[in-house]
Amino acid sequence: MNQRELQRRETRRVLAEHALRLFSMNGFDETTVEEIAAAAGVSQRTFFLHFPTKSAAAFPDHEERVRDFIDRLGDGRLIGNPLLHLCQVLSSGLDTGSPTRRTRYQLLAQVGALRDEDARTDRDYEEVVAAFLIQAWGASVDARVRAHAIANAALGVCRASLIGWGEEGIDAREVCFEILHRMIGSPFDAPLHSLQ
Amino acid sequence: MNQRELQRRETRRVLAEHALRLFSMNGFDETTVEEIAAAAGVSQRTFFLHFPTKSAAAFPDHEERVRDFIDRLGDGRLIGNPLLHLCQVLSSGLDTGSPTRRTRYQLLAQVGALRDEDARTDRDYEEVVAAFLIQAWGASVDARVRAHAIANAALGVCRASLIGWGEEGIDAREVCFEILHRMIGSPFDAPLHSLQ
DNA sequence: TGGCTTGGTGCACTGACTGCAGTTAATACG
DNA sequence: CGTATTAACTGCAGTCAGTGCACCAAGCCA
């Protein structure tokens, strides 16, 4: 590991830490980027070298998590039951361990701008899930629409579970898996166009 | 109808019209609020009397549509099969008639900022749907989480269908109803906690 | 007609974000 | 080693979205 790389990561970490602290202490709108940067001991300009927007600092590990998610999802062509696999990977990803993560989702439940940011980051997952299902099903128009619909739906369930967890402390993982399984597990075993 | 009210509506309509035109002609980021206001023959300050944000001008009938949606959804306590009813109301709401609406969803498929705005407006629907289901099911913690999860999922399906329609011209209504029906129609007939 | 209301305006301001031209320190390389 | 290069960080000036405030002018109502 480079010394420069170390320095860069450290700055980023400290920025994210102070951002989350200030957001939950004083509120999102009441916190300026200038303040976050000052608290972290760097200039405002540096903040924007590390995060594209103010709200992105509340989700500093996003890219990393998406990469990790892609790894855990694997190749859709090689999986026997893609939808069940998807349910498992999605709900196992809702690790409710870290207190930082809890703070983040409590914030999320309150602050509109952060829910927006969350929706934005969810779009990345949505694309990954859709790509996975298209791998599994082929790229016909029908499959593509179906893949995006299911991806949106599945992530919607996860988001609701996580926000519920942030608001009320309900364990997200189990209920999420259960709902996902009901929703996308069995009904899509039947071929499409078989409904009257 | 008041003359003032008429004037107000007309200004709003013209603003929205020029906003959509400029967005699709020159791009969202390339269009300034100043330009929209100038094109509509009013001041920039007036734009913000009519729309809270630049992107809101791309969805000028949002509040009205939400009100209409609430009406069509009705009272959850009085409906025999709330989920089926929800499927019907949601997919019938995807009227793909107006060319303005088509333009809007073509834009939506391209412009990140508008997808964000769309996600934001979807939150309003999400709350309406969740409230409807909570009316139908009661307000236990379990029902609330389930309601929000299903609301998120259902709207995710609609969004995907509409974006698919914007991108590829596929009729959104039918495929949306089919997927919704599979997803939330039958599986939730069984009681919760009946999966192994 | 005269007071009140309200849609629109002008202005000054905040704050997010960007482009550019530096400085300094780590690193790669001859 | 010493030197050229790279890259993290800085300062500054600028754009643009969005807000608060005092104000005008035209509609409304008594």
Short mmCIF file of C-alpha atoms (C1' of nucleotides) in Angstrom, two decimals:
data_model
loop_
_atom_site.label_atom_id
_atom_site.label_comp_id
_atom_site.label_asym_id
_atom_site.label_seq_id
_atom_site.Cartn_x
_atom_site.Cartn_y
_atom_site.Cartn_z
CA MET A 1 0.00 0.00 0.00
CA ASN A 2 1.29 3.36 -1.14
CA GLN A 3 1.85 6.16 1.33
CA ARG A 4 -0.10 8.47 -0.94
CA GLU A 5 -2.91 5.94 -1.16
CA LEU A 6 -2.92 5.65 2.62
CA GLN A 7 -3.10 9.41 3.01
CA ARG A 8 -5.92 9.62 0.50
CA ARG A 9 -7.96 6.92 2.19
CA GLU A 10 -7.39 8.46 5.58
CA THR A 11 -8.58 11.89 4.42
CA ARG A 12 -11.64 10.32 2.88
CA ARG A 13 -12.37 8.32 6.01
CA VAL A 14 -12.05 11.35 8.27
CA LEU A 15 -14.26 13.44 5.98
CA ALA A 16 -16.97 10.79 5.96
CA GLU A 17 -16.75 10.37 9.72
CA HIS A 18 -17.20 14.08 10.42
CA ALA A 19 -19.90 14.36 7.79
CA LEU A 20 -22.01 11.65 9.42
CA ARG A 21 -21.36 13.08 12.88
CA LEU A 22 -22.36 16.61 11.87
CA PHE A 23 -25.38 15.43 9.88
CA SER A 24 -26.82 13.51 12.81
CA MET A 25 -25.80 16.13 15.37
CA ASN A 26 -26.95 19.30 13.61
CA GLY A 27 -29.05 18.08 10.71
CA PHE A 28 -28.20 17.66 7.05
CA ASP A 29 -29.37 21.03 5.74
CA GLU A 30 -27.82 22.83 8.69
CA THR A 31 -24.39 21.38 7.92
CA THR A 32 -22.30 23.03 5.21
CA VAL A 33 -19.56 21.33 3.23
CA GLU A 34 -17.25 24.05 4.51
CA GLU A 35 -17.92 22.89 8.09
CA ILE A 36 -17.29 19.24 7.28
CA ALA A 37 -14.02 20.10 5.57
CA ALA A 38 -12.93 22.34 8.44
CA ALA A 39 -13.76 19.63 10.98
CA ALA A 40 -11.67 17.18 8.98
CA GLY A 41 -8.84 19.69 8.73
CA VAL A 42 -8.88 20.08 4.97
CA SER A 43 -10.18 22.67 2.54
CA GLN A 44 -13.63 22.69 1.02
CA ARG A 45 -12.09 22.02 -2.37
CA THR A 46 -10.59 18.80 -1.08
CA PHE A 47 -13.99 17.58 0.04
CA PHE A 48 -15.09 17.61 -3.57
CA LEU A 49 -12.02 15.69 -4.63
CA HIS A 50 -13.30 12.83 -2.49
CA PHE A 51 -17.07 13.07 -2.87
CA PRO A 52 -19.07 14.28 -5.84
CA THR A 53 -21.83 15.75 -3.67
CA LYS A 54 -22.46 16.65 -0.06
CA SER A 55 -24.85 13.74 0.40
CA ALA A 56 -22.41 11.23 -1.08
CA ALA A 57 -20.29 11.64 2.07
CA ALA A 58 -23.03 9.84 3.99
CA PHE A 59 -22.41 6.73 1.86
CA PRO A 60 -18.64 6.59 1.60
CA ASP A 61 -18.37 2.88 0.96
CA HIS A 62 -20.94 2.77 -1.79
CA GLU A 63 -18.70 1.77 -4.73
CA GLU A 64 -17.00 -0.83 -2.61
CA ARG A 65 -20.33 -2.32 -1.54
CA VAL A 66 -21.57 -2.43 -5.11
CA ARG A 67 -18.41 -4.26 -6.18
CA ASP A 68 -18.86 -6.67 -3.31
CA PHE A 69 -22.49 -7.18 -4.26
CA ILE A 70 -21.52 -7.99 -7.84
CA ASP A 71 -19.05 -10.57 -6.55
CA ARG A 72 -21.58 -12.22 -4.29
CA LEU A 73 -24.20 -12.25 -7.00
CA GLY A 74 -21.92 -14.05 -9.44
CA ASP A 75 -22.67 -14.98 -13.03
CA GLY A 76 -26.37 -15.33 -13.79
CA ARG A 77 -25.73 -17.96 -16.45
CA LEU A 78 -24.19 -20.33 -13.93
CA ILE A 79 -26.85 -20.24 -11.25
CA GLY A 80 -29.59 -22.83 -11.16
CA ASN A 81 -32.29 -20.75 -9.51
CA PRO A 82 -31.42 -17.10 -10.10
CA LEU A 83 -34.37 -15.61 -8.26
CA LEU A 84 -33.84 -17.62 -5.10
CA HIS A 85 -30.16 -16.82 -5.27
CA LEU A 86 -31.01 -13.14 -5.63
CA CYS A 87 -33.29 -13.25 -2.58
CA GLN A 88 -30.50 -14.81 -0.54
CA VAL A 89 -27.77 -12.45 -1.66
CA LEU A 90 -29.94 -9.37 -1.20
CA SER A 91 -31.14 -10.21 2.27
CA SER A 92 -27.76 -11.43 3.47
CA GLY A 93 -26.36 -8.08 2.37
CA LEU A 94 -28.52 -6.29 4.92
CA ASP A 95 -25.99 -6.67 7.69
CA THR A 96 -27.41 -4.83 10.62
CA GLY A 97 -24.30 -5.08 12.72
CA SER A 98 -22.37 -1.84 12.55
CA PRO A 99 -23.61 1.09 14.65
CA THR A 100 -22.38 3.48 11.95
CA ARG A 101 -24.70 1.79 9.51
CA ARG A 102 -27.53 2.11 11.99
CA THR A 103 -26.86 5.82 12.41
CA ARG A 104 -26.86 6.15 8.64
CA TYR A 105 -30.25 4.55 8.26
CA GLN A 106 -31.75 6.50 11.12
CA LEU A 107 -30.62 9.62 9.33
CA LEU A 108 -32.00 8.24 6.11
CA ALA A 109 -35.43 7.81 7.64
CA GLN A 110 -35.47 11.51 8.57
CA VAL A 111 -33.64 13.48 5.90
CA GLY A 112 -35.21 13.88 2.48
CA ALA A 113 -31.95 14.72 0.74
CA LEU A 114 -30.40 11.50 2.00
CA ARG A 115 -33.35 9.41 0.89
CA ASP A 116 -32.81 10.95 -2.51
CA GLU A 117 -29.15 10.02 -2.38
CA ASP A 118 -30.12 6.52 -1.28
CA ALA A 119 -32.49 6.19 -4.20
CA ARG A 120 -29.67 7.30 -6.46
CA THR A 121 -27.26 4.72 -5.09
CA ASP A 122 -30.00 2.11 -5.37
CA ARG A 123 -30.04 2.71 -9.09
CA ASP A 124 -26.54 1.23 -9.25
CA TYR A 125 -27.74 -1.91 -7.51
CA GLU A 126 -30.78 -1.95 -9.73
CA GLU A 127 -28.59 -2.08 -12.81
CA VAL A 128 -26.48 -4.86 -11.35
CA VAL A 129 -29.52 -6.95 -10.49
CA ALA A 130 -31.11 -6.33 -13.88
CA ALA A 131 -27.87 -7.30 -15.62
CA PHE A 132 -27.70 -10.47 -13.54
CA LEU A 133 -31.24 -11.48 -14.46
CA ILE A 134 -30.70 -10.66 -18.12
CA GLN A 135 -27.64 -12.91 -18.03
CA ALA A 136 -29.81 -15.65 -16.61
CA TRP A 137 -32.80 -15.17 -18.89
CA GLY A 138 -31.40 -13.79 -22.11
CA ALA A 139 -31.81 -10.30 -23.50
CA SER A 140 -35.22 -10.43 -25.17
CA VAL A 141 -37.30 -7.30 -24.79
CA ASP A 142 -39.67 -9.19 -22.54
CA ALA A 143 -36.86 -10.46 -20.32
CA ARG A 144 -35.30 -7.03 -20.10
CA VAL A 145 -38.49 -5.33 -18.94
CA ARG A 146 -39.17 -8.16 -16.51
CA ALA A 147 -35.60 -7.98 -15.20
CA HIS A 148 -35.76 -4.25 -14.54
CA ALA A 149 -39.18 -4.53 -12.95
CA ILE A 150 -38.05 -7.28 -10.60
CA ALA A 151 -34.81 -5.48 -9.83
CA ASN A 152 -36.70 -2.33 -8.89
CA ALA A 153 -39.16 -4.28 -6.82
CA ALA A 154 -36.54 -6.29 -4.99
CA LEU A 155 -34.51 -3.24 -4.10
CA GLY A 156 -37.66 -1.47 -3.02
CA VAL A 157 -38.28 -4.23 -0.52
CA CYS A 158 -34.72 -4.00 0.78
CA ARG A 159 -34.97 -0.25 1.09
CA ALA A 160 -38.23 -0.46 3.00
CA SER A 161 -36.74 -3.09 5.32
CA LEU A 162 -33.68 -0.98 5.99
CA ILE A 163 -35.69 2.15 6.63
CA GLY A 164 -37.98 0.17 8.92
CA TRP A 165 -34.90 -1.00 10.72
CA GLY A 166 -33.60 2.57 10.98
CA GLU A 167 -36.92 3.86 12.28
CA GLU A 168 -38.09 1.08 14.53
CA GLY A 169 -35.14 -1.24 15.01
CA ILE A 170 -36.86 -4.22 13.39
CA ASP A 171 -34.42 -6.81 12.10
CA ALA A 172 -34.34 -6.21 8.38
CA ARG A 173 -32.82 -9.42 7.14
CA GLU A 174 -35.45 -11.99 7.95
CA VAL A 175 -38.55 -10.05 6.98
CA CYS A 176 -36.82 -8.92 3.82
CA PHE A 177 -36.00 -12.45 2.77
CA GLU A 178 -39.49 -13.62 3.52
CA ILE A 179 -41.17 -10.90 1.49
CA LEU A 180 -38.70 -11.24 -1.35
CA HIS A 181 -39.22 -14.97 -1.44
CA ARG A 182 -42.98 -14.66 -1.64
CA MET A 183 -42.78 -11.90 -4.13
CA ILE A 184 -40.24 -13.02 -6.66
CA GLY A 185 -39.45 -16.58 -5.63
CA SER A 186 -42.42 -18.75 -6.47
CA PRO A 187 -44.70 -16.77 -8.79
CA PHE A 188 -42.08 -16.42 -11.46
CA ASP A 189 -41.58 -20.17 -11.70
CA ALA A 190 -44.62 -20.22 -13.96
CA PRO A 191 -43.94 -19.04 -17.51
CA LEU A 192 -45.00 -15.53 -18.46
CA HIS A 193 -48.33 -14.97 -20.24
CA SER A 194 -49.95 -17.81 -18.35
CA LEU A 195 -52.37 -15.57 -16.51
CA GLN A 196 -55.85 -15.14 -17.86
CA MET B 1 -62.80 30.60 -11.78
CA ASN B 2 -60.97 33.71 -10.62
CA GLN B 3 -59.04 35.84 -13.09
CA ARG B 4 -56.06 35.72 -10.76
CA GLU B 5 -56.32 31.95 -10.54
CA LEU B 6 -56.52 31.75 -14.32
CA GLN B 7 -53.44 33.92 -14.69
CA ARG B 8 -51.56 31.83 -12.16
CA ARG B 9 -52.39 28.55 -13.86
CA GLU B 10 -51.50 29.94 -17.25
CA THR B 11 -48.07 31.12 -16.04
CA ARG B 12 -47.43 27.74 -14.50
CA ARG B 13 -48.51 25.92 -17.64
CA VAL B 14 -46.30 28.06 -19.86
CA LEU B 15 -43.33 27.61 -17.54
CA ALA B 16 -43.74 23.83 -17.54
CA GLU B 17 -44.16 23.75 -21.30
CA HIS B 18 -40.97 25.70 -21.97
CA ALA B 19 -39.09 23.74 -19.33
CA LEU B 20 -39.90 20.41 -20.98
CA ARG B 21 -39.13 21.81 -24.41
CA LEU B 22 -35.76 23.22 -23.38
CA PHE B 23 -34.83 20.12 -21.38
CA SER B 24 -35.41 17.81 -24.32
CA MET B 25 -33.94 20.21 -26.86
CA ASN B 26 -30.77 21.29 -25.06
CA GLY B 27 -30.45 18.87 -22.16
CA PHE B 28 -31.36 19.28 -18.51
CA ASP B 29 -28.00 20.42 -17.17
CA GLU B 30 -27.51 22.77 -20.09
CA THR B 31 -30.79 24.57 -19.35
CA THR B 32 -30.82 27.23 -16.64
CA VAL B 33 -33.86 28.31 -14.69
CA GLU B 34 -33.15 31.81 -15.95
CA GLU B 35 -33.60 30.59 -19.52
CA ILE B 36 -36.87 28.82 -18.78
CA ALA B 37 -38.23 31.90 -17.06
CA ALA B 38 -37.12 34.15 -19.91
CA ALA B 39 -38.69 31.83 -22.49
CA ALA B 40 -41.93 31.95 -20.53
CA GLY B 41 -41.72 35.74 -20.27
CA VAL B 42 -41.44 35.93 -16.49
CA SER B 43 -38.63 36.50 -14.01
CA GLN B 44 -36.49 33.78 -12.47
CA ARG B 45 -38.01 34.58 -9.10
CA THR B 46 -41.45 33.77 -10.46
CA PHE B 47 -40.30 30.34 -11.59
CA PHE B 48 -39.64 29.49 -7.95
CA LEU B 49 -43.06 30.74 -6.93
CA HIS B 50 -44.49 27.97 -9.10
CA PHE B 51 -41.97 25.15 -8.71
CA PRO B 52 -39.81 24.32 -5.71
CA THR B 53 -36.93 23.05 -7.86
CA LYS B 54 -35.79 23.13 -11.45
CA SER B 55 -36.60 19.46 -11.95
CA ALA B 56 -40.10 19.82 -10.49
CA ALA B 57 -41.06 21.74 -13.63
CA ALA B 58 -40.76 18.48 -15.56
CA PHE B 59 -43.61 17.03 -13.45
CA PRO B 60 -46.04 19.92 -13.21
CA ASP B 61 -49.14 17.84 -12.60
CA HIS B 62 -47.65 15.74 -9.83
CA GLU B 63 -49.82 16.89 -6.91
CA GLU B 64 -52.93 16.61 -9.02
CA ARG B 65 -52.02 13.08 -10.10
CA VAL B 66 -51.36 12.04 -6.53
CA ARG B 67 -54.75 13.40 -5.46
CA ASP B 68 -56.36 11.55 -8.33
CA PHE B 69 -54.51 8.38 -7.38
CA ILE B 70 -55.75 8.65 -3.80
CA ASP B 71 -59.31 8.98 -5.09
CA ARG B 72 -59.03 5.98 -7.36
CA LEU B 73 -57.45 3.89 -4.63
CA GLY B 74 -60.27 4.58 -2.20
CA ASP B 75 -60.55 3.40 1.39
CA GLY B 76 -58.52 0.29 2.16
CA ARG B 77 -61.00 -0.84 4.81
CA LEU B 78 -63.83 -1.10 2.30
CA ILE B 79 -62.09 -3.14 -0.38
CA GLY B 80 -62.43 -6.92 -0.48
CA ASN B 81 -59.12 -7.73 -2.12
CA PRO B 82 -56.81 -4.78 -1.52
CA LEU B 83 -53.80 -6.17 -3.37
CA LEU B 84 -55.70 -7.01 -6.52
CA HIS B 85 -57.35 -3.60 -6.37
CA LEU B 86 -53.94 -2.00 -5.99
CA CYS B 87 -52.61 -3.85 -9.04
CA GLN B 88 -55.55 -2.64 -11.09
CA VAL B 89 -55.39 0.96 -9.97
CA LEU B 90 -51.63 1.17 -10.43
CA SER B 91 -51.53 -0.31 -13.89
CA SER B 92 -54.59 1.58 -15.09
CA GLY B 93 -52.82 4.77 -14.00
CA LEU B 94 -50.06 4.19 -16.54
CA ASP B 95 -51.91 5.96 -19.30
CA THR B 96 -49.57 6.00 -22.22
CA GLY B 97 -51.69 8.28 -24.32
CA SER B 98 -50.34 11.82 -24.17
CA PRO B 99 -47.27 12.65 -26.26
CA THR B 100 -46.14 15.10 -23.58
CA ARG B 101 -46.04 12.23 -21.14
CA ARG B 102 -44.04 10.19 -23.62
CA THR B 103 -41.51 13.01 -24.01
CA ARG B 104 -41.28 13.21 -20.26
CA TYR B 105 -40.45 9.54 -19.87
CA GLN B 106 -37.99 9.58 -22.72
CA LEU B 107 -36.22 12.38 -20.92
CA LEU B 108 -36.47 10.44 -17.71
CA ALA B 109 -34.67 7.48 -19.23
CA GLN B 110 -31.75 9.74 -20.14
CA VAL B 111 -31.35 12.39 -17.47
CA GLY B 112 -30.09 11.37 -14.05
CA ALA B 113 -31.42 14.45 -12.31
CA LEU B 114 -34.91 13.71 -13.58
CA ARG B 115 -34.77 10.09 -12.49
CA ASP B 116 -33.89 11.45 -9.07
CA GLU B 117 -36.87 13.76 -9.23
CA ASP B 118 -39.03 10.86 -10.34
CA ALA B 119 -37.84 8.77 -7.42
CA ARG B 120 -38.69 11.67 -5.15
CA THR B 121 -42.20 12.00 -6.52
CA ASP B 122 -42.56 8.23 -6.26
CA ARG B 123 -42.09 8.56 -2.54
CA ASP B 124 -45.40 10.40 -2.38
CA TYR B 125 -47.15 7.51 -4.11
CA GLU B 126 -45.28 5.11 -1.89
CA GLU B 127 -46.74 6.75 1.19
CA VAL B 128 -50.24 6.70 -0.28
CA VAL B 129 -49.99 3.01 -1.14
CA ALA B 130 -48.53 2.13 2.24
CA ALA B 131 -51.30 4.09 3.99
CA PHE B 132 -53.90 2.26 1.91
CA LEU B 133 -52.49 -1.14 2.82
CA ILE B 134 -52.18 -0.21 6.48
CA GLN B 135 -55.85 0.81 6.40
CA ALA B 136 -56.65 -2.61 4.98
CA TRP B 137 -54.42 -4.67 7.24
CA GLY B 138 -54.20 -2.72 10.47
CA ALA B 139 -51.23 -0.88 11.88
CA SER B 140 -49.23 -3.65 13.54
CA VAL B 141 -45.47 -3.35 13.17
CA ASP B 142 -45.47 -6.36 10.89
CA ALA B 143 -48.21 -4.95 8.67
CA ARG B 144 -46.48 -1.59 8.46
CA VAL B 145 -43.18 -3.06 7.30
CA ARG B 146 -44.98 -5.32 4.87
CA ALA B 147 -47.05 -2.42 3.56
CA HIS B 148 -44.03 -0.25 2.91
CA ALA B 149 -42.13 -3.11 1.32
CA ILE B 150 -44.98 -3.91 -1.03
CA ALA B 151 -45.57 -0.26 -1.80
CA ASN B 152 -41.94 0.21 -2.73
CA ALA B 153 -41.93 -2.95 -4.81
CA ALA B 154 -45.14 -2.13 -6.63
CA LEU B 155 -44.00 1.36 -7.53
CA GLY B 156 -40.65 -0.02 -8.60
CA VAL B 157 -42.44 -2.22 -11.10
CA CYS B 158 -44.46 0.72 -12.41
CA ARG B 159 -41.36 2.86 -12.71
CA ALA B 160 -39.51 0.16 -14.61
CA SER B 161 -42.47 -0.30 -16.93
CA LEU B 162 -42.70 3.41 -17.61
CA ILE B 163 -38.99 3.77 -18.25
CA GLY B 164 -39.12 0.74 -20.54
CA TRP B 165 -41.95 2.45 -22.34
CA GLY B 166 -39.94 5.67 -22.61
CA GLU B 167 -36.88 3.85 -23.91
CA GLU B 168 -38.35 1.21 -26.17
CA GLY B 169 -41.97 2.10 -26.64
CA ILE B 170 -43.27 -1.07 -25.03
CA ASP B 171 -46.83 -0.75 -23.74
CA ALA B 172 -46.40 -0.34 -20.01
CA ARG B 173 -49.86 -1.15 -18.75
CA GLU B 174 -50.25 -4.80 -19.58
CA VAL B 175 -46.82 -6.06 -18.61
CA CYS B 176 -47.00 -3.99 -15.45
CA PHE B 177 -50.30 -5.53 -14.40
CA GLU B 178 -49.04 -9.00 -15.15
CA ILE B 179 -45.87 -8.62 -13.12
CA LEU B 180 -47.68 -6.88 -10.28
CA HIS B 181 -50.30 -9.58 -10.20
CA ARG B 182 -47.73 -12.35 -9.99
CA MET B 183 -45.69 -10.48 -7.49
CA ILE B 184 -48.15 -9.19 -4.98
CA GLY B 185 -51.41 -10.78 -6.03
CA SER B 186 -51.26 -14.44 -5.17
CA PRO B 187 -48.30 -14.97 -2.84
CA PHE B 188 -49.66 -12.74 -0.14
CA ASP B 189 -52.87 -14.71 0.10
CA ALA B 190 -51.00 -17.12 2.35
CA PRO B 191 -50.46 -15.87 5.90
CA LEU B 192 -47.05 -14.51 6.83
CA HIS B 193 -44.56 -16.79 8.61
CA SER B 194 -45.77 -19.84 6.72
CA LEU B 195 -42.49 -20.33 4.88
CA GLN B 196 -39.99 -22.80 6.22
"C1'" DT C 1 -63.59 54.91 -4.50
"C1'" DG C 2 -60.35 53.02 -1.18
"C1'" DG C 3 -58.33 49.35 1.48
"C1'" DC C 4 -56.78 44.63 1.15
"C1'" DT C 5 -54.95 40.73 -1.19
"C1'" DT C 6 -51.99 38.42 -4.29
"C1'" DG C 7 -49.15 37.38 -8.43
"C1'" DG C 8 -45.04 38.95 -9.99
"C1'" DT C 9 -40.37 41.62 -9.69
"C1'" DG C 10 -35.59 43.13 -8.29
"C1'" DC C 11 -31.97 42.56 -5.32
"C1'" DA C 12 -28.88 40.77 -2.35
"C1'" DC C 13 -27.49 36.66 -0.26
"C1'" DT C 14 -26.20 31.62 0.82
"C1'" DG C 15 -24.30 27.39 -0.41
"C1'" DA C 16 -23.21 23.52 -3.62
"C1'" DC C 17 -20.21 22.61 -7.06
"C1'" DT C 18 -16.47 23.52 -10.99
"C1'" DG C 19 -12.24 25.03 -13.56
"C1'" DC C 20 -7.78 26.55 -13.19
"C1'" DA C 21 -3.42 27.66 -11.74
"C1'" DG C 22 -0.67 26.93 -8.25
"C1'" DT C 23 2.35 24.39 -4.03
"C1'" DT C 24 4.30 20.60 -1.74
"C1'" DA C 25 5.60 16.10 -0.92
"C1'" DA C 26 5.89 11.21 -2.49
"C1'" DT C 27 7.49 8.44 -6.06
"C1'" DA C 28 9.62 6.74 -10.26
"C1'" DC C 29 13.62 6.71 -12.91
"C1'" DG C 30 18.17 7.50 -15.08
"C1'" DC D 1 21.53 9.47 -5.41
"C1'" DG D 2 19.56 13.63 -7.79
"C1'" DT D 3 16.04 14.87 -10.86
"C1'" DA D 4 11.63 14.72 -13.34
"C1'" DT D 5 7.08 13.50 -12.61
"C1'" DT D 6 3.00 12.65 -10.44
"C1'" DA D 7 -0.79 13.40 -7.36
"C1'" DA D 8 -2.95 15.16 -3.02
"C1'" DC D 9 -4.24 19.31 -1.64
"C1'" DT D 10 -5.10 24.52 -1.79
"C1'" DG D 11 -7.03 29.24 -3.08
"C1'" DC D 12 -9.65 31.83 -5.95
"C1'" DA D 13 -12.94 33.20 -8.96
"C1'" DG D 14 -16.92 31.90 -11.04
"C1'" DT D 15 -21.77 29.62 -12.16
"C1'" DC D 16 -26.12 28.38 -10.85
"C1'" DA D 17 -30.00 26.76 -7.79
"C1'" DG D 18 -32.69 28.35 -4.38
"C1'" DT D 19 -34.34 31.90 -0.47
"C1'" DG D 20 -35.76 36.13 2.19
"C1'" DC D 21 -37.35 40.66 1.76
"C1'" DA D 22 -39.16 44.86 0.31
"C1'" DC D 23 -41.75 46.38 -3.33
"C1'" DC D 24 -45.10 47.25 -7.35
"C1'" DA D 25 -49.30 46.73 -9.80
"C1'" DA D 26 -53.47 44.84 -10.77
"C1'" DG D 27 -57.54 42.31 -9.15
"C1'" DC D 28 -61.01 41.96 -5.67
"C1'" DC D 29 -64.28 43.34 -2.26
"C1'" DA D 30 -66.78 46.48 0.68
#
